[in-house]
Amino acid sequence: EEVLAAPQVAGVLTRLMCSSFTDGAAAMVLAPGSAAPAGAPRIIGSVARSGNGDLDYHDRLTETAAALWEATGVGPADLDLVELHDATSAEEIYALESLGIYGHGEAGPATAAGHTAIGGAGPTVNPSGGLVGRGHPLGATGIAQVVELVTHLQGRGGDRQVPGARLGLAVNTGGVIEGDAGYVGMHVVAAG
């Protein structure tokens, strides 16, 4: 009720459905496989794309995800958890469909039914709370997403731990160029 009663921003979106740009920081240590501790989670594939105004934002997400699935041999059905760029609550729904995790028109009902919640029938989405819950510290968001995935893959998620997490996806975007995503970066992270 509080979310719906908050001041309207645009269309049906209220202030509490939109992430705020905040201060924040995140850090991680990357190491080559030979130097990483035994059993450490590892990034098994990354794909980045720059938009140029030729595609719709969500078509750019679809294109980037297709390249990631091809490069890694992983697909949406393999994922246990997803940290995605949800600048608004509605964006989470659109992104889940653009990534192929749910078909067109299926992500909203799946989310409402609890399938994207911890312990739900589908991959857990944004156990961190995402940008709407955490805020959007520009520049730190992508690192924070990967750190969140690693936390779950190591079984250190506490109350928000995704049970049995073995494979996660981080999706971050930045900027918009004539309706196209200026940048899309996706990373598949696997338990060690």
JSON list of C-alpha atoms in Angstrom, two decimals:
[
{"chain": "A", "resi": 1, "resn": "GLU", "atom": "CA", "xyz": [0.00, 0.00, 0.00]},
{"chain": "A", "resi": 2, "resn": "GLU", "atom": "CA", "xyz": [2.87, 2.37, 0.81]},
{"chain": "A", "resi": 3, "resn": "VAL", "atom": "CA", "xyz": [4.53, 1.72, -2.58]},
{"chain": "A", "resi": 4, "resn": "LEU", "atom": "CA", "xyz": [1.31, 2.33, -4.50]},
{"chain": "A", "resi": 5, "resn": "ALA", "atom": "CA", "xyz": [0.50, 5.46, -2.46]},
{"chain": "A", "resi": 6, "resn": "ALA", "atom": "CA", "xyz": [3.93, 7.05, -3.04]},
{"chain": "A", "resi": 7, "resn": "PRO", "atom": "CA", "xyz": [4.16, 10.06, -5.39]},
{"chain": "A", "resi": 8, "resn": "GLN", "atom": "CA", "xyz": [3.76, 9.17, -9.06]},
{"chain": "A", "resi": 9, "resn": "VAL", "atom": "CA", "xyz": [6.89, 9.51, -11.21]},
{"chain": "A", "resi": 10, "resn": "ALA", "atom": "CA", "xyz": [5.77, 8.44, -14.69]},
{"chain": "A", "resi": 11, "resn": "GLY", "atom": "CA", "xyz": [2.80, 6.41, -15.88]},
{"chain": "A", "resi": 12, "resn": "VAL", "atom": "CA", "xyz": [1.95, 3.90, -13.17]},
{"chain": "A", "resi": 13, "resn": "LEU", "atom": "CA", "xyz": [5.41, 4.05, -11.58]},
{"chain": "A", "resi": 14, "resn": "THR", "atom": "CA", "xyz": [5.62, 5.59, -8.13]},
{"chain": "A", "resi": 15, "resn": "ARG", "atom": "CA", "xyz": [8.75, 6.88, -6.43]},
{"chain": "A", "resi": 16, "resn": "LEU", "atom": "CA", "xyz": [9.15, 3.67, -4.42]},
{"chain": "A", "resi": 17, "resn": "MET", "atom": "CA", "xyz": [9.12, 1.61, -7.65]},
{"chain": "A", "resi": 18, "resn": "CYS", "atom": "CA", "xyz": [12.21, 3.44, -8.96]},
{"chain": "A", "resi": 19, "resn": "SER", "atom": "CA", "xyz": [15.83, 3.14, -7.88]},
{"chain": "A", "resi": 20, "resn": "SER", "atom": "CA", "xyz": [17.61, 6.16, -6.55]},
{"chain": "A", "resi": 21, "resn": "PHE", "atom": "CA", "xyz": [21.06, 7.22, -7.62]},
{"chain": "A", "resi": 22, "resn": "THR", "atom": "CA", "xyz": [23.10, 6.86, -4.47]},
{"chain": "A", "resi": 23, "resn": "ASP", "atom": "CA", "xyz": [26.61, 6.92, -3.19]},
{"chain": "A", "resi": 24, "resn": "GLY", "atom": "CA", "xyz": [28.19, 3.56, -2.70]},
{"chain": "A", "resi": 25, "resn": "ALA", "atom": "CA", "xyz": [31.15, 1.41, -3.49]},
{"chain": "A", "resi": 26, "resn": "ALA", "atom": "CA", "xyz": [31.96, -2.18, -4.21]},
{"chain": "A", "resi": 27, "resn": "ALA", "atom": "CA", "xyz": [35.20, -4.06, -4.71]},
{"chain": "A", "resi": 28, "resn": "MET", "atom": "CA", "xyz": [36.38, -7.50, -5.67]},
{"chain": "A", "resi": 29, "resn": "VAL", "atom": "CA", "xyz": [39.66, -9.27, -6.21]},
{"chain": "A", "resi": 30, "resn": "LEU", "atom": "CA", "xyz": [40.05, -11.01, -9.55]},
{"chain": "A", "resi": 31, "resn": "ALA", "atom": "CA", "xyz": [42.67, -13.71, -9.94]},
{"chain": "A", "resi": 32, "resn": "PRO", "atom": "CA", "xyz": [43.67, -16.02, -12.76]},
{"chain": "A", "resi": 33, "resn": "GLY", "atom": "CA", "xyz": [42.48, -19.58, -12.26]},
{"chain": "A", "resi": 34, "resn": "SER", "atom": "CA", "xyz": [45.97, -20.72, -11.31]},
{"chain": "A", "resi": 35, "resn": "ALA", "atom": "CA", "xyz": [46.14, -18.19, -8.44]},
{"chain": "A", "resi": 36, "resn": "ALA", "atom": "CA", "xyz": [42.54, -18.43, -7.21]},
{"chain": "A", "resi": 37, "resn": "PRO", "atom": "CA", "xyz": [41.86, -20.40, -4.04]},
{"chain": "A", "resi": 38, "resn": "ALA", "atom": "CA", "xyz": [40.60, -23.94, -4.61]},
{"chain": "A", "resi": 39, "resn": "GLY", "atom": "CA", "xyz": [36.81, -23.97, -4.88]},
{"chain": "A", "resi": 40, "resn": "ALA", "atom": "CA", "xyz": [36.51, -20.22, -5.50]},
{"chain": "A", "resi": 41, "resn": "PRO", "atom": "CA", "xyz": [33.57, -19.16, -7.69]},
{"chain": "A", "resi": 42, "resn": "ARG", "atom": "CA", "xyz": [34.62, -18.23, -11.19]},
{"chain": "A", "resi": 43, "resn": "ILE", "atom": "CA", "xyz": [33.28, -16.18, -14.06]},
{"chain": "A", "resi": 44, "resn": "ILE", "atom": "CA", "xyz": [32.71, -18.67, -16.86]},
{"chain": "A", "resi": 45, "resn": "GLY", "atom": "CA", "xyz": [31.72, -16.10, -19.45]},
{"chain": "A", "resi": 46, "resn": "SER", "atom": "CA", "xyz": [31.15, -12.41, -20.01]},
{"chain": "A", "resi": 47, "resn": "VAL", "atom": "CA", "xyz": [29.67, -10.47, -22.90]},
{"chain": "A", "resi": 48, "resn": "ALA", "atom": "CA", "xyz": [29.49, -6.70, -23.28]},
{"chain": "A", "resi": 49, "resn": "ARG", "atom": "CA", "xyz": [27.71, -4.70, -25.97]},
{"chain": "A", "resi": 50, "resn": "SER", "atom": "CA", "xyz": [27.51, -1.01, -26.75]},
{"chain": "A", "resi": 51, "resn": "GLY", "atom": "CA", "xyz": [24.32, 0.35, -28.17]},
{"chain": "A", "resi": 52, "resn": "ASN", "atom": "CA", "xyz": [24.26, 2.91, -30.95]},
{"chain": "A", "resi": 53, "resn": "GLY", "atom": "CA", "xyz": [20.57, 3.73, -31.34]},
{"chain": "A", "resi": 54, "resn": "ASP", "atom": "CA", "xyz": [19.89, 0.95, -33.85]},
{"chain": "A", "resi": 55, "resn": "LEU", "atom": "CA", "xyz": [17.94, -1.30, -31.47]},
{"chain": "A", "resi": 56, "resn": "ASP", "atom": "CA", "xyz": [15.32, -0.95, -28.77]},
{"chain": "A", "resi": 57, "resn": "TYR", "atom": "CA", "xyz": [16.78, -1.22, -25.25]},
{"chain": "A", "resi": 58, "resn": "HIS", "atom": "CA", "xyz": [15.19, -4.61, -24.64]},
{"chain": "A", "resi": 59, "resn": "ASP", "atom": "CA", "xyz": [16.20, -5.93, -28.06]},
{"chain": "A", "resi": 60, "resn": "ARG", "atom": "CA", "xyz": [19.80, -5.05, -27.09]},
{"chain": "A", "resi": 61, "resn": "LEU", "atom": "CA", "xyz": [19.36, -7.13, -23.91]},
{"chain": "A", "resi": 62, "resn": "THR", "atom": "CA", "xyz": [18.04, -10.04, -25.99]},
{"chain": "A", "resi": 63, "resn": "GLU", "atom": "CA", "xyz": [20.95, -9.79, -28.44]},
{"chain": "A", "resi": 64, "resn": "THR", "atom": "CA", "xyz": [23.53, -9.67, -25.64]},
{"chain": "A", "resi": 65, "resn": "ALA", "atom": "CA", "xyz": [21.94, -12.59, -23.77]},
{"chain": "A", "resi": 66, "resn": "ALA", "atom": "CA", "xyz": [21.91, -14.70, -26.95]},
{"chain": "A", "resi": 67, "resn": "ALA", "atom": "CA", "xyz": [25.64, -14.05, -27.40]},
{"chain": "A", "resi": 68, "resn": "LEU", "atom": "CA", "xyz": [26.27, -14.99, -23.75]},
{"chain": "A", "resi": 69, "resn": "TRP", "atom": "CA", "xyz": [24.27, -18.21, -23.98]},
{"chain": "A", "resi": 70, "resn": "GLU", "atom": "CA", "xyz": [26.20, -19.16, -27.13]},
{"chain": "A", "resi": 71, "resn": "ALA", "atom": "CA", "xyz": [29.60, -18.26, -25.65]},
{"chain": "A", "resi": 72, "resn": "THR", "atom": "CA", "xyz": [29.07, -20.14, -22.38]},
{"chain": "A", "resi": 73, "resn": "GLY", "atom": "CA", "xyz": [26.82, -23.03, -23.34]},
{"chain": "A", "resi": 74, "resn": "VAL", "atom": "CA", "xyz": [24.61, -21.95, -20.44]},
{"chain": "A", "resi": 75, "resn": "GLY", "atom": "CA", "xyz": [20.96, -21.05, -20.92]},
{"chain": "A", "resi": 76, "resn": "PRO", "atom": "CA", "xyz": [18.26, -19.36, -18.88]},
{"chain": "A", "resi": 77, "resn": "ALA", "atom": "CA", "xyz": [16.96, -22.71, -17.55]},
{"chain": "A", "resi": 78, "resn": "ASP", "atom": "CA", "xyz": [20.38, -23.42, -15.97]},
{"chain": "A", "resi": 79, "resn": "LEU", "atom": "CA", "xyz": [20.37, -20.36, -13.69]},
{"chain": "A", "resi": 80, "resn": "ASP", "atom": "CA", "xyz": [19.80, -20.48, -9.94]},
{"chain": "A", "resi": 81, "resn": "LEU", "atom": "CA", "xyz": [19.89, -16.73, -9.36]},
{"chain": "A", "resi": 82, "resn": "VAL", "atom": "CA", "xyz": [20.00, -13.48, -11.30]},
{"chain": "A", "resi": 83, "resn": "GLU", "atom": "CA", "xyz": [21.13, -10.03, -10.24]},
{"chain": "A", "resi": 84, "resn": "LEU", "atom": "CA", "xyz": [19.74, -7.68, -12.83]},
{"chain": "A", "resi": 85, "resn": "HIS", "atom": "CA", "xyz": [19.57, -3.97, -13.50]},
{"chain": "A", "resi": 86, "resn": "ASP", "atom": "CA", "xyz": [16.08, -3.05, -12.31]},
{"chain": "A", "resi": 87, "resn": "ALA", "atom": "CA", "xyz": [16.09, 0.75, -12.36]},
{"chain": "A", "resi": 88, "resn": "THR", "atom": "CA", "xyz": [12.31, 0.42, -11.93]},
{"chain": "A", "resi": 89, "resn": "SER", "atom": "CA", "xyz": [10.13, -2.43, -10.71]},
{"chain": "A", "resi": 90, "resn": "ALA", "atom": "CA", "xyz": [8.65, -2.77, -14.19]},
{"chain": "A", "resi": 91, "resn": "GLU", "atom": "CA", "xyz": [12.13, -3.11, -15.72]},
{"chain": "A", "resi": 92, "resn": "GLU", "atom": "CA", "xyz": [12.69, -6.35, -13.82]},
{"chain": "A", "resi": 93, "resn": "ILE", "atom": "CA", "xyz": [9.71, -7.87, -15.64]},
{"chain": "A", "resi": 94, "resn": "TYR", "atom": "CA", "xyz": [10.81, -6.63, -19.08]},
{"chain": "A", "resi": 95, "resn": "ALA", "atom": "CA", "xyz": [14.39, -7.76, -18.51]},
{"chain": "A", "resi": 96, "resn": "LEU", "atom": "CA", "xyz": [13.39, -11.28, -17.45]},
{"chain": "A", "resi": 97, "resn": "GLU", "atom": "CA", "xyz": [11.51, -11.68, -20.73]},
{"chain": "A", "resi": 98, "resn": "SER", "atom": "CA", "xyz": [14.25, -10.03, -22.81]},
{"chain": "A", "resi": 99, "resn": "LEU", "atom": "CA", "xyz": [16.84, -12.41, -21.36]},
{"chain": "A", "resi": 100, "resn": "GLY", "atom": "CA", "xyz": [14.68, -15.43, -22.25]},
{"chain": "A", "resi": 101, "resn": "ILE", "atom": "CA", "xyz": [14.20, -16.45, -18.63]},
{"chain": "A", "resi": 102, "resn": "TYR", "atom": "CA", "xyz": [10.44, -16.12, -19.18]},
{"chain": "A", "resi": 103, "resn": "GLY", "atom": "CA", "xyz": [8.45, -15.90, -22.40]},
{"chain": "A", "resi": 104, "resn": "HIS", "atom": "CA", "xyz": [6.58, -12.80, -23.51]},
{"chain": "A", "resi": 105, "resn": "GLY", "atom": "CA", "xyz": [3.87, -11.98, -20.97]},
{"chain": "A", "resi": 106, "resn": "GLU", "atom": "CA", "xyz": [5.03, -14.65, -18.48]},
{"chain": "A", "resi": 107, "resn": "ALA", "atom": "CA", "xyz": [7.44, -12.78, -16.15]},
{"chain": "A", "resi": 108, "resn": "GLY", "atom": "CA", "xyz": [4.78, -10.66, -14.43]},
{"chain": "A", "resi": 109, "resn": "PRO", "atom": "CA", "xyz": [2.54, -13.58, -13.48]},
{"chain": "A", "resi": 110, "resn": "ALA", "atom": "CA", "xyz": [5.59, -15.67, -12.47]},
{"chain": "A", "resi": 111, "resn": "THR", "atom": "CA", "xyz": [6.86, -12.88, -10.24]},
{"chain": "A", "resi": 112, "resn": "ALA", "atom": "CA", "xyz": [3.42, -12.32, -8.69]},
{"chain": "A", "resi": 113, "resn": "ALA", "atom": "CA", "xyz": [3.18, -16.07, -8.02]},
{"chain": "A", "resi": 114, "resn": "GLY", "atom": "CA", "xyz": [6.53, -16.01, -6.15]},
{"chain": "A", "resi": 115, "resn": "HIS", "atom": "CA", "xyz": [8.53, -17.96, -8.74]},
{"chain": "A", "resi": 116, "resn": "THR", "atom": "CA", "xyz": [11.37, -15.38, -8.67]},
{"chain": "A", "resi": 117, "resn": "ALA", "atom": "CA", "xyz": [11.53, -15.22, -4.86]},
{"chain": "A", "resi": 118, "resn": "ILE", "atom": "CA", "xyz": [14.02, -17.19, -2.77]},
{"chain": "A", "resi": 119, "resn": "GLY", "atom": "CA", "xyz": [12.86, -20.82, -2.89]},
{"chain": "A", "resi": 120, "resn": "GLY", "atom": "CA", "xyz": [10.50, -20.12, -5.81]},
{"chain": "A", "resi": 121, "resn": "ALA", "atom": "CA", "xyz": [10.06, -22.34, -8.86]},
{"chain": "A", "resi": 122, "resn": "GLY", "atom": "CA", "xyz": [12.30, -20.21, -11.11]},
{"chain": "A", "resi": 123, "resn": "PRO", "atom": "CA", "xyz": [15.68, -18.60, -10.66]},
{"chain": "A", "resi": 124, "resn": "THR", "atom": "CA", "xyz": [15.77, -16.21, -7.70]},
{"chain": "A", "resi": 125, "resn": "VAL", "atom": "CA", "xyz": [15.87, -12.62, -8.95]},
{"chain": "A", "resi": 126, "resn": "ASN", "atom": "CA", "xyz": [17.71, -9.87, -7.08]},
{"chain": "A", "resi": 127, "resn": "PRO", "atom": "CA", "xyz": [18.02, -11.47, -3.64]},
{"chain": "A", "resi": 128, "resn": "SER", "atom": "CA", "xyz": [20.02, -8.31, -2.80]},
{"chain": "A", "resi": 129, "resn": "GLY", "atom": "CA", "xyz": [16.91, -6.20, -3.36]},
{"chain": "A", "resi": 130, "resn": "GLY", "atom": "CA", "xyz": [18.28, -5.00, -6.70]},
{"chain": "A", "resi": 131, "resn": "LEU", "atom": "CA", "xyz": [18.65, -1.36, -7.57]},
{"chain": "A", "resi": 132, "resn": "VAL", "atom": "CA", "xyz": [15.20, -0.53, -6.22]},
{"chain": "A", "resi": 133, "resn": "GLY", "atom": "CA", "xyz": [16.11, -1.96, -2.81]},
{"chain": "A", "resi": 134, "resn": "ARG", "atom": "CA", "xyz": [19.83, -1.15, -2.68]},
{"chain": "A", "resi": 135, "resn": "GLY", "atom": "CA", "xyz": [19.97, 2.05, -4.66]},
{"chain": "A", "resi": 136, "resn": "HIS", "atom": "CA", "xyz": [22.04, 2.61, -7.77]},
{"chain": "A", "resi": 137, "resn": "PRO", "atom": "CA", "xyz": [25.56, 3.77, -6.97]},
{"chain": "A", "resi": 138, "resn": "LEU", "atom": "CA", "xyz": [26.65, 4.48, -10.55]},
{"chain": "A", "resi": 139, "resn": "GLY", "atom": "CA", "xyz": [29.83, 2.62, -11.36]},
{"chain": "A", "resi": 140, "resn": "ALA", "atom": "CA", "xyz": [29.54, 0.28, -8.37]},
{"chain": "A", "resi": 141, "resn": "THR", "atom": "CA", "xyz": [26.30, -1.47, -9.33]},
{"chain": "A", "resi": 142, "resn": "GLY", "atom": "CA", "xyz": [27.86, -4.10, -11.63]},
{"chain": "A", "resi": 143, "resn": "ILE", "atom": "CA", "xyz": [30.55, -5.04, -9.13]},
{"chain": "A", "resi": 144, "resn": "ALA", "atom": "CA", "xyz": [27.92, -5.23, -6.35]},
{"chain": "A", "resi": 145, "resn": "GLN", "atom": "CA", "xyz": [25.91, -7.65, -8.51]},
{"chain": "A", "resi": 146, "resn": "VAL", "atom": "CA", "xyz": [28.87, -10.00, -9.00]},
{"chain": "A", "resi": 147, "resn": "VAL", "atom": "CA", "xyz": [29.76, -9.80, -5.30]},
{"chain": "A", "resi": 148, "resn": "GLU", "atom": "CA", "xyz": [26.15, -10.76, -4.47]},
{"chain": "A", "resi": 149, "resn": "LEU", "atom": "CA", "xyz": [26.34, -13.77, -6.80]},
{"chain": "A", "resi": 150, "resn": "VAL", "atom": "CA", "xyz": [29.62, -14.93, -5.27]},
{"chain": "A", "resi": 151, "resn": "THR", "atom": "CA", "xyz": [28.15, -14.55, -1.78]},
{"chain": "A", "resi": 152, "resn": "HIS", "atom": "CA", "xyz": [25.35, -16.98, -2.69]},
{"chain": "A", "resi": 153, "resn": "LEU", "atom": "CA", "xyz": [27.60, -19.37, -4.58]},
{"chain": "A", "resi": 154, "resn": "GLN", "atom": "CA", "xyz": [29.74, -19.62, -1.43]},
{"chain": "A", "resi": 155, "resn": "GLY", "atom": "CA", "xyz": [26.66, -20.20, 0.73]},
{"chain": "A", "resi": 156, "resn": "ARG", "atom": "CA", "xyz": [27.18, -16.99, 2.73]},
{"chain": "A", "resi": 157, "resn": "GLY", "atom": "CA", "xyz": [23.85, -15.27, 1.89]},
{"chain": "A", "resi": 158, "resn": "GLY", "atom": "CA", "xyz": [22.39, -15.55, 5.39]},
{"chain": "A", "resi": 159, "resn": "ASP", "atom": "CA", "xyz": [18.64, -14.90, 5.51]},
{"chain": "A", "resi": 160, "resn": "ARG", "atom": "CA", "xyz": [18.56, -14.24, 1.77]},
{"chain": "A", "resi": 161, "resn": "GLN", "atom": "CA", "xyz": [20.62, -17.31, 0.77]},
{"chain": "A", "resi": 162, "resn": "VAL", "atom": "CA", "xyz": [19.44, -19.00, -2.42]},
{"chain": "A", "resi": 163, "resn": "PRO", "atom": "CA", "xyz": [19.44, -22.72, -1.49]},
{"chain": "A", "resi": 164, "resn": "GLY", "atom": "CA", "xyz": [21.80, -24.85, -3.56]},
{"chain": "A", "resi": 165, "resn": "ALA", "atom": "CA", "xyz": [22.99, -21.92, -5.72]},
{"chain": "A", "resi": 166, "resn": "ARG", "atom": "CA", "xyz": [25.51, -23.15, -8.31]},
{"chain": "A", "resi": 167, "resn": "LEU", "atom": "CA", "xyz": [25.13, -20.74, -11.26]},
{"chain": "A", "resi": 168, "resn": "GLY", "atom": "CA", "xyz": [24.27, -17.04, -11.38]},
{"chain": "A", "resi": 169, "resn": "LEU", "atom": "CA", "xyz": [23.86, -14.25, -13.89]},
{"chain": "A", "resi": 170, "resn": "ALA", "atom": "CA", "xyz": [24.70, -10.57, -13.45]},
{"chain": "A", "resi": 171, "resn": "VAL", "atom": "CA", "xyz": [23.14, -8.11, -15.91]},
{"chain": "A", "resi": 172, "resn": "ASN", "atom": "CA", "xyz": [24.06, -4.44, -15.83]},
{"chain": "A", "resi": 173, "resn": "THR", "atom": "CA", "xyz": [23.26, -1.63, -18.22]},
{"chain": "A", "resi": 174, "resn": "GLY", "atom": "CA", "xyz": [24.23, 2.00, -18.50]},
{"chain": "A", "resi": 175, "resn": "GLY", "atom": "CA", "xyz": [22.84, 4.94, -20.40]},
{"chain": "A", "resi": 176, "resn": "VAL", "atom": "CA", "xyz": [20.36, 5.12, -23.23]},
{"chain": "A", "resi": 177, "resn": "ILE", "atom": "CA", "xyz": [21.12, 6.19, -26.82]},
{"chain": "A", "resi": 178, "resn": "GLU", "atom": "CA", "xyz": [17.97, 6.97, -28.79]},
{"chain": "A", "resi": 179, "resn": "GLY", "atom": "CA", "xyz": [16.06, 4.19, -27.00]},
{"chain": "A", "resi": 180, "resn": "ASP", "atom": "CA", "xyz": [18.98, 1.73, -27.17]},
{"chain": "A", "resi": 181, "resn": "ALA", "atom": "CA", "xyz": [21.05, 0.59, -24.19]},
{"chain": "A", "resi": 182, "resn": "GLY", "atom": "CA", "xyz": [24.33, 2.51, -24.21]},
{"chain": "A", "resi": 183, "resn": "TYR", "atom": "CA", "xyz": [26.07, -0.41, -22.50]},
{"chain": "A", "resi": 184, "resn": "VAL", "atom": "CA", "xyz": [25.05, -3.93, -21.53]},
{"chain": "A", "resi": 185, "resn": "GLY", "atom": "CA", "xyz": [27.36, -6.22, -19.58]},
{"chain": "A", "resi": 186, "resn": "MET", "atom": "CA", "xyz": [26.46, -9.78, -18.60]},
{"chain": "A", "resi": 187, "resn": "HIS", "atom": "CA", "xyz": [28.48, -12.29, -16.58]},
{"chain": "A", "resi": 188, "resn": "VAL", "atom": "CA", "xyz": [27.80, -15.94, -15.74]},
{"chain": "A", "resi": 189, "resn": "VAL", "atom": "CA", "xyz": [29.37, -16.93, -12.43]},
{"chain": "A", "resi": 190, "resn": "ALA", "atom": "CA", "xyz": [29.68, -20.56, -11.30]},
{"chain": "A", "resi": 191, "resn": "ALA", "atom": "CA", "xyz": [30.33, -22.08, -7.90]},
{"chain": "A", "resi": 192, "resn": "GLY", "atom": "CA", "xyz": [33.83, -23.53, -7.50]}
]
